[in-house]
Amino acid sequence: MQLFTVKMIAKRIVSFFDASGAKTGERVEEIPQVYRDLPHPTALGYKANFPDNKVEIEAQHGEYAGEGRKGSSYERRERVNVPADFKHTRRAVREKIQEKIAADDLTAAQTGDMSAAINAEMKS
């Protein structure tokens, strides 16, 4: 389904009054508004319902819903290869994590990275 973006400038009338309540003046403010991901009949409805506003209708890029929006890309997660003999129990996972932490601590001390070595010491 093709989606559309409606850009329009809405007008607001601001009135000014003095202390006694008498109208002293007024001004017109223009407020830009943008509506995205609208189907075509809805986009045309904005043009019909707001004839005084400056209404522009633009077709979005992309053929299907959501393709024209920012941040709509789908990222696939990487699968981690796990050895066939690895048991997926809490104890096994906890032991694997402890081994990983111990290996990281040794490499931090061996490389001379003082901040990593101090942080590793603080963890234990």
XYZ file of C-alpha atoms in Angstrom:
124
model
C 0.000 0.000 0.000
C 1.430 3.367 -0.996
C 1.741 5.798 1.911
C 1.734 9.580 1.810
C 3.033 12.495 3.855
C 0.891 15.589 4.389
C 2.653 18.881 5.109
C 0.493 21.840 5.981
C 0.731 25.209 7.634
C -2.031 25.695 10.153
C -3.073 29.227 11.076
C -3.884 30.414 14.567
C -5.308 33.839 15.372
C -3.908 35.383 18.556
C -5.889 38.305 20.016
C -4.512 40.947 22.388
C -6.570 42.639 25.118
C -5.852 45.500 27.486
C -6.461 45.505 31.262
C -10.092 46.587 30.864
C -10.848 43.685 28.472
C -11.018 45.710 25.256
C -9.472 44.092 22.203
C -6.332 45.974 21.168
C -5.173 43.865 18.248
C -4.592 40.456 16.777
C -2.023 38.575 14.748
C -1.962 35.391 12.702
C 0.591 32.693 13.590
C 1.575 30.013 11.091
C 2.323 26.589 12.579
C 3.969 23.949 10.358
C 2.550 20.425 10.804
C 3.620 17.106 9.261
C 1.622 13.859 9.199
C 3.389 10.728 7.907
C 2.357 7.230 6.842
C -1.160 8.111 5.723
C -3.174 6.216 3.117
C -4.195 8.195 0.041
C -7.881 8.805 0.980
C -6.867 10.164 4.395
C -4.238 12.447 2.836
C -6.837 13.821 0.412
C -9.196 14.365 3.357
C -6.728 16.851 4.896
C -6.792 18.880 1.687
C -10.608 18.831 1.590
C -11.159 19.559 5.301
C -8.585 22.358 5.612
C -8.966 24.498 2.464
C -7.576 27.647 4.142
C -4.285 25.967 5.113
C -1.426 25.442 2.729
C -1.582 21.649 2.245
C 1.011 19.614 0.310
C 0.695 15.868 -0.284
C 3.836 13.850 -1.087
C 4.172 10.158 -1.881
C 6.630 8.434 0.424
C 9.451 6.277 -0.866
C 8.779 2.591 -0.565
C 5.946 0.473 -1.802
C 4.733 -1.013 1.460
C 3.787 0.322 4.888
C 6.738 1.378 6.998
C 9.331 1.482 4.210
C 9.262 5.262 4.092
C 9.890 5.688 7.805
C 13.217 6.164 9.464
C 14.407 3.322 11.649
C 12.101 0.736 10.157
C 14.866 -1.588 8.981
C 14.898 -5.076 10.384
C 18.194 -6.293 11.818
C 18.802 -9.983 12.069
C 20.491 -11.289 15.198
C 23.646 -13.309 14.906
C 23.453 -16.918 15.924
C 26.117 -18.149 18.283
C 27.609 -21.519 17.514
C 27.453 -23.661 20.620
C 29.341 -26.949 20.915
C 27.086 -29.993 20.667
C 28.244 -31.332 24.032
C 27.451 -28.096 25.921
C 24.633 -28.455 28.422
C 22.181 -25.577 28.605
C 21.674 -25.622 32.334
C 22.018 -22.679 34.662
C 25.023 -24.230 36.362
C 26.821 -24.876 33.066
C 26.135 -21.358 31.837
C 27.271 -19.834 35.152
C 30.518 -21.854 35.027
C 31.144 -20.765 31.431
C 30.640 -17.122 32.420
C 33.034 -17.480 35.362
C 35.647 -18.997 33.042
C 35.235 -16.091 30.640
C 35.611 -13.529 33.445
C 38.731 -15.266 34.744
C 40.247 -15.320 31.237
C 39.518 -11.612 30.794
C 41.112 -10.804 34.162
C 44.323 -12.599 33.246
C 44.618 -10.861 29.899
C 44.019 -7.444 31.494
C 46.838 -7.990 34.003
C 49.164 -9.472 31.399
C 48.694 -6.657 28.880
C 49.462 -3.971 31.447
C 46.119 -2.241 31.127
C 45.922 -0.822 34.657
C 42.306 0.345 34.496
C 41.100 -3.058 33.274
C 43.181 -4.836 35.910
C 41.806 -2.587 38.688
C 38.232 -3.067 37.472
C 38.759 -6.824 37.348
C 40.089 -6.739 40.908
C 37.032 -4.752 42.022
C 34.701 -7.375 40.516
C 36.184 -10.225 42.532
